[in-house]
Amino acid sequence: MPADTVPSKDTIISGLRIDTFSLKVSKDALDAPVKYNAADSVVVLIKGKQIILYGKTKTEYKSTTLTAPKVELDQETQIVTAVNSKDSSGEVLEDAHFKDGENEFGSDTIWYNFKTQKGITKNTVTQQGELFVHGQDIKKENDSIIYIRKGMFTTCNLDDPHFAFITNKLKVVNKKLAVSGPAHPEFEDVPIPIYIPFGFYPLSQGRHSGLLPPQFATNEQYGLGLEGLGYYKVINDYWDAKLYGNIYSYGGWSLNVNPTYRKRYRYSGSFTFSMQSTKSNFKGDPDYFKMNTYNISWSHAVDGKARPGTTFSANVNAGSTRFNQLIPNDPQRNFQNQLGSSISFSKTWKDKPFNLTMSANHSQNNFTHLINLSLPNIGFTVNTIYPFQNKNQAGTPKWYEKLGLAYNGVFRNQVSFYDTAFRFKQLLDTMQWGAQHSFPISLSLPPILGGAIIISPSISYSQIWIAQKFRRSWNNAAHKVDTSISKGIFMDHSTAFGLTFSTALYGTYQFKNSKIQKIRHVIRPSIGLSYKPDFSRQHFYTTQVDTTGYKVRFSEFEGSLYGHYSEGKYGGMTFQLDNNLEMKVKSKKDTADGGIKKVTLVDGYGFSTSYNFFADSMKLAPIQFYFRTNLFNKINISANTTLDPYQVDSRGRDIGKYAWQGAKKFTLGRLTTGSISMSTSFSSKPKDPKKDEERKKQVQQRLNDPTLIADQQRLLDYMQQNPSEFVDFNIPWQVSFSYSLYFSQQFKPDYSGFTRNISSNVSFSGSFSLTPKWNFSANGYYDFSSRRIQTFQMSISRDMHCWQMSINVTPVGLYRFFSFTISPKASVLQDLRINRSRYFSSQ
């Protein structure tokens, strides 16, 4: 009802049910109409120029929306009053809700002036990021600033929060910051006598500079300490950096510099330089220890769309060989003996078969202290081209049109040294370089016998460039083997011709009156004929290796970067037999394909070998057996072994006599190498599948967020060290298990025979919820060779709604520790934690 048509008499209109109407008081009052929605009734006081709405009301003006059980509008002052509704016992049934742009809150009572855009609320709750701000009286100054009297802020989302920080005065600038007067914490409405004179609370989203608070630690080896103390600096839109470290009372310390960079749709990366000075106990003590170590890591990735056809990436992890061993409270890194790095560049040419790769690689063994540097590594390939193929193909192609030619070339330069005995001259002595070229020729012939047999001929030529010769000779005076190295440019060649026939055989067994419909067995035999001339005989020699006159044949190219070719002419046959088993069963759950489900029993099993017709003896090559399956899509099993069919002499070397010849008991041979691995994992269904998907999505977003590159590795490391703080209470239980066994034969140092090495281990992890709020988890690694548990961690976690308690214990290992932590779940208060840790050294 427009204001200029209001009757002069005092009239009340009530009992109306109006869904939507608009009102504009005067030409100068508001610059846009106010829109009202009422579900139940409207009362209009004509003389008082007031409108009262009851029910599920909704009032809209520009970007402002007000919903409440009851709304009163004074047309003359343009003040809207919204109140909540209560039942007969005084319990609140529905709050008044206000939303203006990004500001949104619920209150008992709201007074809002549409003309000045200001308002006052009573008993209000609003959310700022992860923080919930409660206020007895709140004044809205403008779109971004509110003032609060008798306020509290918390990360607990309950109406009566478990904990909060209490203050009498608080100013909040939306999505930027909050400033308070004197404040103190409360837990379960119990005030804690810890006061701060004022508070400054950043609410801005994204990055901002600031201090990194430390946590107190107690270490038996290093003493008392502060860990994680540092500073985070935002340099510009593309760069930021962290400087943080640890300091201990015995004199040990560590320092980390971690800059990160990113440019959207172009590249991103991070760099970390870590230095630690490890000092345990006091000078003069028998177990006094001091050592300086360092570690460098760098990761760089380029968006594939930035420069199509060109890629550059870096993943560097290098440092002192004892750096990982001396890190406290990190069993995973304590036993990480292998480090590796790679910096690579690749280039492909559009519509051309050329590919270029260049890289620099590094590897080091922290146990043996051996470090290998390989740079530069250059590779150039020409993809298969078909020179006789007709560009304007029509009809069936001729057989020669499928003749393909390709080229693969690689070059590598490598140096090796021990960090405990580094000398620059020795570094030059160990320098090696090498190259390899190969020219594969392929031909695709049409299948024969109606497509049952596929024929694949092949021709290849390869060449190796070698930087040095390695010769052994017997020293009669010293009664030992001497070695000599000759540097230069040497070459080794190899040519091979091959013809392969392959097919597939199918066998099916049908079941009657059974849930199992059929079992299918697929056999894929493959027979190959090949010939290789002897181009490498001149590079082999025979020398004495002990005082008995025993002689062994060696290659003078032994130890080269790309190996060496075998001596002797080869003309023989290769044979491989591959199998797999599948079955089809009736499924009540899966209605596709007529309710029939295909189940793989064995993914593959079989053997392969070869026979050299030109060899003087031992024509049959060792037989390779393999097996792999994934039972029920849960249990992964793989195994492989090598069967040597020959007898051995007193030194354990093969002789030209089959194992079953002249044997008292028939045997096919002996197993020289082999391995078995099994792994499985089981978990219950999540209590809330939707919540589980949201959690996975949040974790993935955090790991893929370019602004969090610097935190990703730290987060993963922290999750490994403190698994109890990342427990998923939505999964009642989960368990994983893996086992591996490996055995091999190795030459003795004096060439007097072989020794058999056997290693086996089992690793396990699991967690289960004792109650909906208590969770127990553990993980460990047991080595059967040493008959001891190498690592073991267990933790107990308690879900305390907005807080979480965790207890971590590592009772075995190089470093044993115990920690007790209570911390808020919200990331904005991640540094507000109560922590007690103790470390013990096993050195």
Short mmCIF file of N, CA, C and O in Angstrom, two decimals, residues 337-395:
data_model
loop_
_atom_site.label_atom_id
_atom_site.label_comp_id
_atom_site.label_asym_id
_atom_site.label_seq_id
_atom_site.Cartn_x
_atom_site.Cartn_y
_atom_site.Cartn_z
N ASN A 337 67.41 -44.51 4.05
CA ASN A 337 68.83 -44.54 3.68
C ASN A 337 69.08 -44.13 2.23
O ASN A 337 70.22 -43.90 1.85
N GLN A 338 68.03 -44.08 1.41
CA GLN A 338 68.22 -43.75 0.01
C GLN A 338 67.67 -42.36 -0.27
O GLN A 338 66.53 -42.06 0.05
N LEU A 339 68.50 -41.50 -0.85
CA LEU A 339 68.09 -40.18 -1.29
C LEU A 339 68.34 -40.06 -2.78
O LEU A 339 69.32 -40.61 -3.30
N GLY A 340 67.48 -39.33 -3.46
CA GLY A 340 67.63 -39.17 -4.90
C GLY A 340 67.14 -37.82 -5.37
O GLY A 340 66.28 -37.20 -4.74
N SER A 341 67.70 -37.35 -6.49
CA SER A 341 67.32 -36.07 -7.06
C SER A 341 67.26 -36.19 -8.57
O SER A 341 67.97 -37.02 -9.17
N SER A 342 66.43 -35.34 -9.16
CA SER A 342 66.32 -35.33 -10.62
C SER A 342 65.90 -33.94 -11.07
O SER A 342 64.92 -33.39 -10.57
N ILE A 343 66.64 -33.38 -12.01
CA ILE A 343 66.28 -32.13 -12.68
C ILE A 343 66.23 -32.46 -14.17
O ILE A 343 67.23 -32.91 -14.74
N SER A 344 65.09 -32.26 -14.79
CA SER A 344 64.93 -32.73 -16.17
C SER A 344 64.26 -31.68 -17.05
O SER A 344 63.44 -30.87 -16.58
N PHE A 345 64.61 -31.72 -18.32
CA PHE A 345 64.03 -30.86 -19.36
C PHE A 345 63.73 -31.75 -20.55
O PHE A 345 64.53 -32.63 -20.91
N SER A 346 62.58 -31.55 -21.17
CA SER A 346 62.22 -32.34 -22.34
C SER A 346 61.59 -31.45 -23.39
O SER A 346 60.92 -30.45 -23.07
N LYS A 347 61.78 -31.83 -24.62
CA LYS A 347 61.27 -31.06 -25.75
C LYS A 347 60.76 -32.01 -26.82
O LYS A 347 61.47 -32.95 -27.21
N THR A 348 59.55 -31.80 -27.26
CA THR A 348 58.99 -32.55 -28.39
C THR A 348 58.61 -31.56 -29.48
O THR A 348 58.14 -30.45 -29.20
N TRP A 349 58.80 -31.97 -30.71
CA TRP A 349 58.48 -31.12 -31.84
C TRP A 349 57.13 -31.52 -32.43
O TRP A 349 56.89 -32.71 -32.70
N LYS A 350 56.28 -30.52 -32.60
CA LYS A 350 54.94 -30.78 -33.10
C LYS A 350 54.99 -31.32 -34.53
O LYS A 350 55.72 -30.81 -35.39
N ASP A 351 54.22 -32.39 -34.75
CA ASP A 351 54.12 -33.03 -36.07
C ASP A 351 55.45 -33.56 -36.56
O ASP A 351 55.65 -33.75 -37.77
N LYS A 352 56.38 -33.79 -35.64
CA LYS A 352 57.66 -34.37 -36.01
C LYS A 352 57.99 -35.49 -35.02
O LYS A 352 57.55 -35.45 -33.87
N PRO A 353 58.78 -36.49 -35.43
CA PRO A 353 59.02 -37.64 -34.56
C PRO A 353 60.17 -37.47 -33.58
O PRO A 353 60.61 -38.44 -32.96
N PHE A 354 60.68 -36.24 -33.38
CA PHE A 354 61.87 -36.03 -32.57
C PHE A 354 61.51 -35.72 -31.12
O PHE A 354 60.55 -35.00 -30.85
N ASN A 355 62.33 -36.24 -30.20
CA ASN A 355 62.18 -35.97 -28.77
C ASN A 355 63.57 -35.78 -28.16
O ASN A 355 64.48 -36.56 -28.43
N LEU A 356 63.70 -34.75 -27.34
CA LEU A 356 64.97 -34.46 -26.68
C LEU A 356 64.74 -34.39 -25.18
O LEU A 356 63.80 -33.74 -24.72
N THR A 357 65.60 -35.04 -24.41
CA THR A 357 65.54 -34.98 -22.95
C THR A 357 66.93 -34.69 -22.40
O THR A 357 67.93 -35.21 -22.91
N MET A 358 66.98 -33.86 -21.38
CA MET A 358 68.23 -33.57 -20.68
C MET A 358 67.94 -33.58 -19.19
O MET A 358 66.89 -33.09 -18.75
N SER A 359 68.84 -34.14 -18.42
CA SER A 359 68.60 -34.26 -16.98
C SER A 359 69.91 -34.29 -16.22
O SER A 359 70.98 -34.57 -16.78
N ALA A 360 69.78 -34.01 -14.93
CA ALA A 360 70.88 -34.16 -13.98
C ALA A 360 70.33 -34.95 -12.79
O ALA A 360 69.28 -34.59 -12.23
N ASN A 361 70.99 -36.03 -12.42
CA ASN A 361 70.49 -36.93 -11.40
C ASN A 361 71.51 -37.10 -10.27
O ASN A 361 72.72 -36.92 -10.48
N HIS A 362 70.97 -37.45 -9.12
CA HIS A 362 71.81 -37.66 -7.95
C HIS A 362 71.22 -38.81 -7.14
O HIS A 362 70.01 -38.95 -7.04
N SER A 363 72.06 -39.63 -6.59
CA SER A 363 71.62 -40.69 -5.69
C SER A 363 72.68 -40.89 -4.61
O SER A 363 73.87 -40.74 -4.87
N GLN A 364 72.22 -41.22 -3.41
CA GLN A 364 73.17 -41.46 -2.34
C GLN A 364 72.61 -42.50 -1.38
O GLN A 364 71.39 -42.59 -1.17
N ASN A 365 73.51 -43.27 -0.84
CA ASN A 365 73.17 -44.30 0.13
C ASN A 365 73.72 -43.85 1.48
O ASN A 365 74.94 -43.77 1.67
N ASN A 366 72.81 -43.53 2.39
CA ASN A 366 73.25 -43.02 3.69
C ASN A 366 73.92 -44.08 4.56
O ASN A 366 74.61 -43.75 5.53
N PHE A 367 73.72 -45.35 4.21
CA PHE A 367 74.33 -46.43 5.00
C PHE A 367 75.78 -46.65 4.57
O PHE A 367 76.68 -46.77 5.40
N THR A 368 76.02 -46.70 3.25
CA THR A 368 77.38 -46.92 2.74
C THR A 368 78.14 -45.61 2.53
O THR A 368 79.33 -45.63 2.25
N HIS A 369 77.43 -44.46 2.60
CA HIS A 369 78.01 -43.14 2.39
C HIS A 369 78.45 -42.92 0.94
O HIS A 369 79.23 -42.01 0.66
N LEU A 370 77.95 -43.73 0.01
CA LEU A 370 78.31 -43.59 -1.40
C LEU A 370 77.35 -42.62 -2.08
O LEU A 370 76.13 -42.74 -1.96
N ILE A 371 77.91 -41.65 -2.81
CA ILE A 371 77.13 -40.64 -3.52
C ILE A 371 77.48 -40.71 -5.00
O ILE A 371 78.66 -40.73 -5.38
N ASN A 372 76.46 -40.74 -5.86
CA ASN A 372 76.63 -40.74 -7.31
C ASN A 372 75.99 -39.49 -7.89
O ASN A 372 74.83 -39.18 -7.60
N LEU A 373 76.75 -38.78 -8.72
CA LEU A 373 76.24 -37.62 -9.44
C LEU A 373 76.30 -37.92 -10.92
O LEU A 373 77.37 -38.29 -11.43
N SER A 374 75.18 -37.75 -11.59
CA SER A 374 75.12 -38.06 -13.01
C SER A 374 74.62 -36.83 -13.75
O SER A 374 73.42 -36.51 -13.70
N LEU A 375 75.53 -36.14 -14.45
CA LEU A 375 75.16 -34.95 -15.21
C LEU A 375 76.30 -34.61 -16.18
O LEU A 375 77.47 -34.81 -15.85
N PRO A 376 75.93 -34.18 -17.40
CA PRO A 376 74.55 -34.15 -17.88
C PRO A 376 74.14 -35.51 -18.45
O PRO A 376 75.00 -36.30 -18.88
N ASN A 377 72.86 -35.77 -18.48
CA ASN A 377 72.29 -36.92 -19.16
C ASN A 377 71.48 -36.40 -20.34
O ASN A 377 70.57 -35.57 -20.17
N ILE A 378 71.79 -36.87 -21.51
CA ILE A 378 71.13 -36.38 -22.73
C ILE A 378 70.55 -37.57 -23.48
O ILE A 378 71.22 -38.59 -23.66
N GLY A 379 69.32 -37.43 -23.88
CA GLY A 379 68.68 -38.47 -24.67
C GLY A 379 67.97 -37.88 -25.88
O GLY A 379 67.31 -36.83 -25.78
N PHE A 380 68.12 -38.53 -27.00
CA PHE A 380 67.45 -38.09 -28.23
C PHE A 380 66.84 -39.31 -28.91
O PHE A 380 67.52 -40.32 -29.10
N THR A 381 65.58 -39.21 -29.23
CA THR A 381 64.89 -40.34 -29.85
C THR A 381 64.16 -39.87 -31.10
O THR A 381 63.70 -38.72 -31.19
N VAL A 382 64.06 -40.78 -32.02
CA VAL A 382 63.23 -40.59 -33.21
C VAL A 382 62.18 -41.68 -33.18
O VAL A 382 62.52 -42.88 -33.22
N ASN A 383 60.93 -41.29 -33.04
CA ASN A 383 59.86 -42.27 -33.00
C ASN A 383 59.80 -43.05 -34.31
O ASN A 383 60.32 -42.60 -35.35
N THR A 384 59.17 -44.19 -34.25
CA THR A 384 59.11 -45.07 -35.42
C THR A 384 58.48 -44.36 -36.61
O THR A 384 57.40 -43.78 -36.51
N ILE A 385 59.21 -44.37 -37.70
CA ILE A 385 58.72 -43.81 -38.95
C ILE A 385 58.60 -44.93 -39.98
O ILE A 385 59.30 -45.95 -39.89
N TYR A 386 57.72 -44.72 -40.95
CA TYR A 386 57.46 -45.74 -41.97
C TYR A 386 57.79 -45.13 -43.33
O TYR A 386 56.95 -44.50 -43.97
N PRO A 387 59.04 -45.29 -43.76
CA PRO A 387 59.49 -44.60 -44.98
C PRO A 387 58.80 -45.06 -46.25
O PRO A 387 58.75 -44.30 -47.23
N PHE A 388 58.26 -46.28 -46.27
CA PHE A 388 57.65 -46.79 -47.49
C PHE A 388 56.13 -46.68 -47.48
O PHE A 388 55.46 -47.21 -48.35
N GLN A 389 55.61 -46.02 -46.47
CA GLN A 389 54.16 -45.89 -46.36
C GLN A 389 53.65 -44.83 -47.32
O GLN A 389 54.21 -43.73 -47.40
N ASN A 390 52.58 -45.16 -48.01
CA ASN A 390 51.98 -44.23 -48.96
C ASN A 390 51.20 -43.16 -48.20
O ASN A 390 50.37 -43.47 -47.36
N LYS A 391 51.50 -41.89 -48.45
CA LYS A 391 50.82 -40.81 -47.74
C LYS A 391 49.34 -40.75 -48.09
O LYS A 391 48.51 -40.37 -47.26
N ASN A 392 49.00 -41.10 -49.29
CA ASN A 392 47.59 -41.12 -49.71
C ASN A 392 47.12 -42.58 -49.71
O ASN A 392 46.99 -43.21 -50.76
N GLN A 393 46.93 -43.11 -48.50
CA GLN A 393 46.60 -44.52 -48.33
C GLN A 393 45.21 -44.81 -48.88
O GLN A 393 44.25 -44.10 -48.61
N ALA A 394 45.10 -45.89 -49.64
CA ALA A 394 43.81 -46.34 -50.17
C ALA A 394 43.86 -47.85 -50.28
O ALA A 394 44.79 -48.43 -50.85
N GLY A 395 42.88 -48.52 -49.70
CA GLY A 395 42.85 -49.97 -49.73
C GLY A 395 43.76 -50.59 -48.71
O GLY A 395 44.27 -49.94 -47.79
#
